[in-house]
mmCIF file of C-alpha atoms in Angstrom:
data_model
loop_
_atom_site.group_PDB
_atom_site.id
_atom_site.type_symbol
_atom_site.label_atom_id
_atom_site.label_comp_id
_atom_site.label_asym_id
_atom_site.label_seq_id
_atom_site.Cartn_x
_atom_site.Cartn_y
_atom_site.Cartn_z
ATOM 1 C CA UNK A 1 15.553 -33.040 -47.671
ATOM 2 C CA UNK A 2 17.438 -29.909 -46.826
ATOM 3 C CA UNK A 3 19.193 -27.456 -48.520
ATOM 4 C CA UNK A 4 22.445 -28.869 -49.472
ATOM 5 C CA UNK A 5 24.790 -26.382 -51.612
ATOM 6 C CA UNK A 6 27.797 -28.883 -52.371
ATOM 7 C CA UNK A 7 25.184 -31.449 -53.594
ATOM 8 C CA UNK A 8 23.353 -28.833 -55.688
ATOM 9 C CA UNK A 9 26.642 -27.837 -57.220
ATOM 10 C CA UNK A 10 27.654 -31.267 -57.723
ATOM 11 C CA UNK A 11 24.395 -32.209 -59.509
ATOM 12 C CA UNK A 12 24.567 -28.772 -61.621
ATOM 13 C CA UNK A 13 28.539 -29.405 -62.651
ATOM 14 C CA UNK A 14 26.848 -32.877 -64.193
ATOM 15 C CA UNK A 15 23.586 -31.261 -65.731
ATOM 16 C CA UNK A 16 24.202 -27.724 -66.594
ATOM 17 C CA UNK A 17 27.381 -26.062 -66.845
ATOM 18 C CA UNK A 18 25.375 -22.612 -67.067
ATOM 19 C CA UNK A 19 23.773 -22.353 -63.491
ATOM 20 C CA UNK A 20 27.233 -24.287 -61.790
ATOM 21 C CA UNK A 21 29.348 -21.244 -62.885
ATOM 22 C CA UNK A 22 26.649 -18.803 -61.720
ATOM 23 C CA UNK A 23 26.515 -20.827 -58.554
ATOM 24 C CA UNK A 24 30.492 -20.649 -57.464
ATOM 25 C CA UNK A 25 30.968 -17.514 -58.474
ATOM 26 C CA UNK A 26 27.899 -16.547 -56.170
ATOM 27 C CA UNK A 27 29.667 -18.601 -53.432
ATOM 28 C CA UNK A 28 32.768 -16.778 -54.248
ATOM 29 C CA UNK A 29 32.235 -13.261 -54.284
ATOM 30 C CA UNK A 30 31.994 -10.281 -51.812
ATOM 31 C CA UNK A 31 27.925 -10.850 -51.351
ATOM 32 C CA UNK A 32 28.089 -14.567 -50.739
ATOM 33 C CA UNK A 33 24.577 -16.455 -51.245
ATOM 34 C CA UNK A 34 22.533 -16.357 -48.327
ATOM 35 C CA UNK A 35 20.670 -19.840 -47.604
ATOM 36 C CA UNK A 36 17.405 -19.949 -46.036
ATOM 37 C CA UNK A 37 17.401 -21.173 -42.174
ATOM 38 C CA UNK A 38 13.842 -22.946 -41.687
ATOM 39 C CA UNK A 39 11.336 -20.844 -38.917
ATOM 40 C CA UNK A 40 9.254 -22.928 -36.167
ATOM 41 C CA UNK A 41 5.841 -22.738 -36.824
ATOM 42 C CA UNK A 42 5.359 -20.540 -34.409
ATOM 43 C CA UNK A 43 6.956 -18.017 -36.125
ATOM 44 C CA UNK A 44 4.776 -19.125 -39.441
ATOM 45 C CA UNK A 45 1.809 -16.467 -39.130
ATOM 46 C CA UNK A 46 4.303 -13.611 -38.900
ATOM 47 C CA UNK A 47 5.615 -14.449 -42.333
ATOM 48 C CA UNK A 48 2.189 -14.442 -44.147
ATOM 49 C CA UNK A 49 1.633 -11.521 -42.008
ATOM 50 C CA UNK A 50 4.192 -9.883 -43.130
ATOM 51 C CA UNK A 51 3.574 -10.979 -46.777
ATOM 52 C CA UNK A 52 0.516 -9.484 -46.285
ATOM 53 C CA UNK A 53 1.882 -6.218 -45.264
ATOM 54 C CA UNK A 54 4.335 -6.085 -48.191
ATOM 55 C CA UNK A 55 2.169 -6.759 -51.250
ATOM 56 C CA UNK A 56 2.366 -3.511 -53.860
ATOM 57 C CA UNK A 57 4.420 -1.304 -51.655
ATOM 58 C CA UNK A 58 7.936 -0.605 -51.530
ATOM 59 C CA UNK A 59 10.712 -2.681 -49.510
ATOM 60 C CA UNK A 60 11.355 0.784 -46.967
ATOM 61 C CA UNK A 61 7.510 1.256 -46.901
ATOM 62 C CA UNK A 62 7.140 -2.372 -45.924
ATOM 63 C CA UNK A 63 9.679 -2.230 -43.355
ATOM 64 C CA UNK A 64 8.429 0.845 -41.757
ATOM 65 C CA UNK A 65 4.746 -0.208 -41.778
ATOM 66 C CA UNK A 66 5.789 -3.543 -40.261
ATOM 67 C CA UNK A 67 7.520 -1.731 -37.289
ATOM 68 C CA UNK A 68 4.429 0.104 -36.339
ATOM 69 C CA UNK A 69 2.362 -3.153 -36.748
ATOM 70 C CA UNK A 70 4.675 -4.973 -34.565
ATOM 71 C CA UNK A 71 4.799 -1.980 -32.231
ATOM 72 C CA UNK A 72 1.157 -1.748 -31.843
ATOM 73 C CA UNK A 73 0.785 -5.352 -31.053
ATOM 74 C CA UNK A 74 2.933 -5.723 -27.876
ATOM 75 C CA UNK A 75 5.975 -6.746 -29.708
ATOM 76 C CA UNK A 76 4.981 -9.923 -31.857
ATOM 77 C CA UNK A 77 3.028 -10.589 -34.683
ATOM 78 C CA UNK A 78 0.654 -13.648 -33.456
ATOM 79 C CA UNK A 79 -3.222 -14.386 -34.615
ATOM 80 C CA UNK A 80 -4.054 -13.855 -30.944
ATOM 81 C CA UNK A 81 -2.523 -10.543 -31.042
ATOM 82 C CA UNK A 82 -4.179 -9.577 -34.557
ATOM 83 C CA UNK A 83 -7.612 -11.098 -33.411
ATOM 84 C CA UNK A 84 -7.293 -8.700 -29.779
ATOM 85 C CA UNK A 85 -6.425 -5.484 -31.731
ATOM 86 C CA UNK A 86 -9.331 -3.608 -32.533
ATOM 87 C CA UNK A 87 -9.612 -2.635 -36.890
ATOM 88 C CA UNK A 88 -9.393 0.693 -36.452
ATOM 89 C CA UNK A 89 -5.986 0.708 -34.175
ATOM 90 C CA UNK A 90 -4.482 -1.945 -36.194
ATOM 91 C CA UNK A 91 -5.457 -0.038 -39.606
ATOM 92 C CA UNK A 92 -3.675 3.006 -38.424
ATOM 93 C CA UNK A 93 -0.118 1.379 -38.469
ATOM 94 C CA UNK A 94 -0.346 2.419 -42.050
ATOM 95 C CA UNK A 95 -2.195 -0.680 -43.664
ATOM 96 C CA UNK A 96 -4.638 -0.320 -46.556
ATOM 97 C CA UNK A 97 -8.336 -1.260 -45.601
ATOM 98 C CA UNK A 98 -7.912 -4.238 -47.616
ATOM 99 C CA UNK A 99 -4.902 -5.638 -46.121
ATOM 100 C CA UNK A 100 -6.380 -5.000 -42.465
ATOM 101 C CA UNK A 101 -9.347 -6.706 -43.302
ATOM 102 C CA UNK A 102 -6.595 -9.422 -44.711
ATOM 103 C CA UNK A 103 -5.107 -9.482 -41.235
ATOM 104 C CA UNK A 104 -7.798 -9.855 -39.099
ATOM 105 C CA UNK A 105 -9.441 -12.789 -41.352
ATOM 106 C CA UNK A 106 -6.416 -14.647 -41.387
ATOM 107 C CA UNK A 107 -5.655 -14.344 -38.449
ATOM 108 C CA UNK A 108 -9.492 -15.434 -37.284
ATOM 109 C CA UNK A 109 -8.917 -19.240 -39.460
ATOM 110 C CA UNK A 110 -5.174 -20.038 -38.624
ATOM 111 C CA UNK A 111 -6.546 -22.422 -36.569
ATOM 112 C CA UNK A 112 -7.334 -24.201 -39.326
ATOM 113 C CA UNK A 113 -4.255 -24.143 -41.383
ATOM 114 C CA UNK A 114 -2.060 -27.604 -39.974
ATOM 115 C CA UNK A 115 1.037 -25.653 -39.801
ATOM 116 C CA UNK A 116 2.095 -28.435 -37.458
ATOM 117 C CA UNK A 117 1.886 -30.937 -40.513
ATOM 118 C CA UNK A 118 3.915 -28.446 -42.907
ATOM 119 C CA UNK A 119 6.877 -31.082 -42.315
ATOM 120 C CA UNK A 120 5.410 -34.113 -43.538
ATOM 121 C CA UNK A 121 3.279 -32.451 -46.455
ATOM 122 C CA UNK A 122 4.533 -31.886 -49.846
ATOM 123 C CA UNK A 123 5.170 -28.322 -51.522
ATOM 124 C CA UNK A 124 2.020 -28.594 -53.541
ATOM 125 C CA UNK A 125 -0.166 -29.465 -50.338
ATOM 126 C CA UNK A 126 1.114 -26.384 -48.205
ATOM 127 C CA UNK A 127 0.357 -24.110 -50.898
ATOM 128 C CA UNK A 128 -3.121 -25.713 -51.181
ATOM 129 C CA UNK A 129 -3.551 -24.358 -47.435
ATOM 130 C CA UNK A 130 -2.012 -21.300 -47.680
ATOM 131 C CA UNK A 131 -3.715 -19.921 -50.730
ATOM 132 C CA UNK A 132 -6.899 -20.707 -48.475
ATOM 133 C CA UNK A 133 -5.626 -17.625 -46.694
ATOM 134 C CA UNK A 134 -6.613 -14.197 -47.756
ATOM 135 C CA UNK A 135 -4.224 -11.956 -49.691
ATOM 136 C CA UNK A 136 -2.050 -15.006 -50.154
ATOM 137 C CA UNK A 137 -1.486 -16.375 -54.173
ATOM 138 C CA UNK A 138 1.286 -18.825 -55.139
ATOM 139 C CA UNK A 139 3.539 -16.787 -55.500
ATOM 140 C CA UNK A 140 3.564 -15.929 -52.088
ATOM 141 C CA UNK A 141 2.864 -19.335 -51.062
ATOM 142 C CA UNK A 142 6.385 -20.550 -52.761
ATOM 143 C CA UNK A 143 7.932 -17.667 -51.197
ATOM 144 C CA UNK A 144 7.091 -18.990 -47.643
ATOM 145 C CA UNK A 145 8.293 -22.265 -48.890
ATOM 146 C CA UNK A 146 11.568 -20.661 -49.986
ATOM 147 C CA UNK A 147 12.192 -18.515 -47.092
ATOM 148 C CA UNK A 148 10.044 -20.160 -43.946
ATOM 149 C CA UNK A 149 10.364 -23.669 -44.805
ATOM 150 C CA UNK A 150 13.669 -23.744 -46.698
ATOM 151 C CA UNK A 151 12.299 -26.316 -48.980
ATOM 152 C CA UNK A 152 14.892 -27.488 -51.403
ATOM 153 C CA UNK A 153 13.535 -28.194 -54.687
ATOM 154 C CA UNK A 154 10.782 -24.492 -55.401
ATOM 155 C CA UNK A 155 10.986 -22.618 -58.312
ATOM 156 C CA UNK A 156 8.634 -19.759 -58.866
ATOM 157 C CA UNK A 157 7.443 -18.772 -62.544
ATOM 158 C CA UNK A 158 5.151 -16.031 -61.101
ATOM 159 C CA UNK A 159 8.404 -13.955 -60.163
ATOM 160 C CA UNK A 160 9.312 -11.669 -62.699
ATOM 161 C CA UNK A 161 12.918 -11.037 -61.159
ATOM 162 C CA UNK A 162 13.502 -14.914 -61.296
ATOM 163 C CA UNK A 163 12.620 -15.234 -64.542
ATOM 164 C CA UNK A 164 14.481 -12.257 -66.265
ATOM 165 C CA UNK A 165 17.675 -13.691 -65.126
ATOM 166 C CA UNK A 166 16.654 -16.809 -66.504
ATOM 167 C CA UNK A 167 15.907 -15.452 -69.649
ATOM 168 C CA UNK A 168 19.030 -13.190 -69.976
ATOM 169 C CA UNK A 169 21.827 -16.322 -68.490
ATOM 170 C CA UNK A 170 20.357 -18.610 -70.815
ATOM 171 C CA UNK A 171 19.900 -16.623 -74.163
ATOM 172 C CA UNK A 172 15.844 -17.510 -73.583
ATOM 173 C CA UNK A 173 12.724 -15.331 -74.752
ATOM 174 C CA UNK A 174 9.229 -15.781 -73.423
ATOM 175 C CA UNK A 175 7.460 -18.036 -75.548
ATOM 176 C CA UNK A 176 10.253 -20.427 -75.149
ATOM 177 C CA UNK A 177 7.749 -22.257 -73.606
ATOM 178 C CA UNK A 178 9.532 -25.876 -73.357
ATOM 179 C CA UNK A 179 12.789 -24.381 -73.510
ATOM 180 C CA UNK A 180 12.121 -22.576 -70.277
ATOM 181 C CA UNK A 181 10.300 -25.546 -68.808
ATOM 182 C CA UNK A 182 12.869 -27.961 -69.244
ATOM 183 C CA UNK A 183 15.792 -25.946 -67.641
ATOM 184 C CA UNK A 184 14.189 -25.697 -64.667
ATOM 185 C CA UNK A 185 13.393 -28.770 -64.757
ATOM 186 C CA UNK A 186 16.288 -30.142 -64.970
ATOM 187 C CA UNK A 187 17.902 -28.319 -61.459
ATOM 188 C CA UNK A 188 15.896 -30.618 -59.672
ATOM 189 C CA UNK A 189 15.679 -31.325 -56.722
ATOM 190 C CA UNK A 190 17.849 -28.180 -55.947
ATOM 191 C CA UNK A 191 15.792 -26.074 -57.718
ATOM 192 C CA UNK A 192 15.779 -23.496 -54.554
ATOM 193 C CA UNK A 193 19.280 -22.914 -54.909
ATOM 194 C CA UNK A 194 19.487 -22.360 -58.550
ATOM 195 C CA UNK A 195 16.151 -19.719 -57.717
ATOM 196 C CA UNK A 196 18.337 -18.357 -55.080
ATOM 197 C CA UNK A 197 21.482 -18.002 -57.573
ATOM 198 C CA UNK A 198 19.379 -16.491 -59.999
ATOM 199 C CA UNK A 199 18.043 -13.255 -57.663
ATOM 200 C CA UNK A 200 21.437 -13.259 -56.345
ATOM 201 C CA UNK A 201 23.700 -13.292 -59.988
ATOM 202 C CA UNK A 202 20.942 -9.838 -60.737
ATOM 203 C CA UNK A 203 20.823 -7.684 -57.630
ATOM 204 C CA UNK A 204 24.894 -8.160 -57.517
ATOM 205 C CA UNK A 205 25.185 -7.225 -61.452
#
């Protein structure tokens, strides 16, 4: 299943009036919803890579940092590329100790990731590989989902983003524990699109 925005509107006009007006007015208006294109797995280690590279800093840090990684590597993030680089070179793009030593390990046991059978596993199997990886939680785990796989149906409670504009579109507070729960719930299977609605409705307000 892909993602489908006409049947995810369809099934929120039937289920929740709330998240279908958030939805077409996101489709509407001058910063239209962008929609996830799924990556080849090729391109799969560069996004935990970069992941990697973007945990605790800022977005223009990130960027910058990413450049000079890139840069140093011949042009593409790959775990042959990270496992040829020696620490010290690849450290000096600008990376924390930590996250090199991140790098290098991940890139050391891709080989044992079956990126190859990301298509016919579910959501909660992938993210039983990933977090295998080092430096990489669930929340970062249902980000790749989001934004490498384009899987339909993720929503992440881990984000704080997400869930403010949960709480403040539907009246909610924190310990409305099955409240909250059964919301999301109910956006299923096009929970990815109501996720992506919800970021979107907050950085344009």
């Amino acid at each position: 299943m892909s993602i489908d925005t006409k049947a995810a509107l369809k099934h929120f006009k039937a289920t929740d009036t709330v998240m279908a007006e958030l939805l077409e007015s996101a489709l509407k208006g001058p910063a239209t919803l962008t929609i996830p294109i799924p990556k080849k797995p090729s391109e799969y280690f560069s996004s935990i890579a970069s992941s990697v590279v973007s945990q605790q800093i800022s977005t223009h840090a990130a960027r910058a940092i990413k450049a000079r990684v890139v840069e140093a590597l011949g042009g593409s993030i790959t775990p042959q590329s990270v496992t040829a680089i020696d620490f010290t070179t690849l450290k000096s793009c600008g990376l924390s100790e930590k996250k090199t030593q991140y790098l290098k390990h991940n890139a050391e046991i891709w080989h044992e990731i079956p990126v190859e059978q990301f298509s016919v596993m579910t959501d909660e199997e992938i993210i039983k590989e990933l977090t295998k990886l080092y430096g990489i939680g669930r929340w970062t785990a249902e980000m790749f989902l989001m934004f490498s796989l384009a899987r339909p149906d993720v929503f992440s409670f881990g984000d704080l983003a997400l869930v403010q504009s949960l709480y403040k579109h539907y009246n909610l507070k924190p310990h409305f524990n099955r409240k909250i729960v059964s919301t999301v719930e109910a956006w299923s299977p096009h929970r990815t699109i109501a996720s992506l609605t919800l970021w979107h409705t907050k950085d344009t307000n």
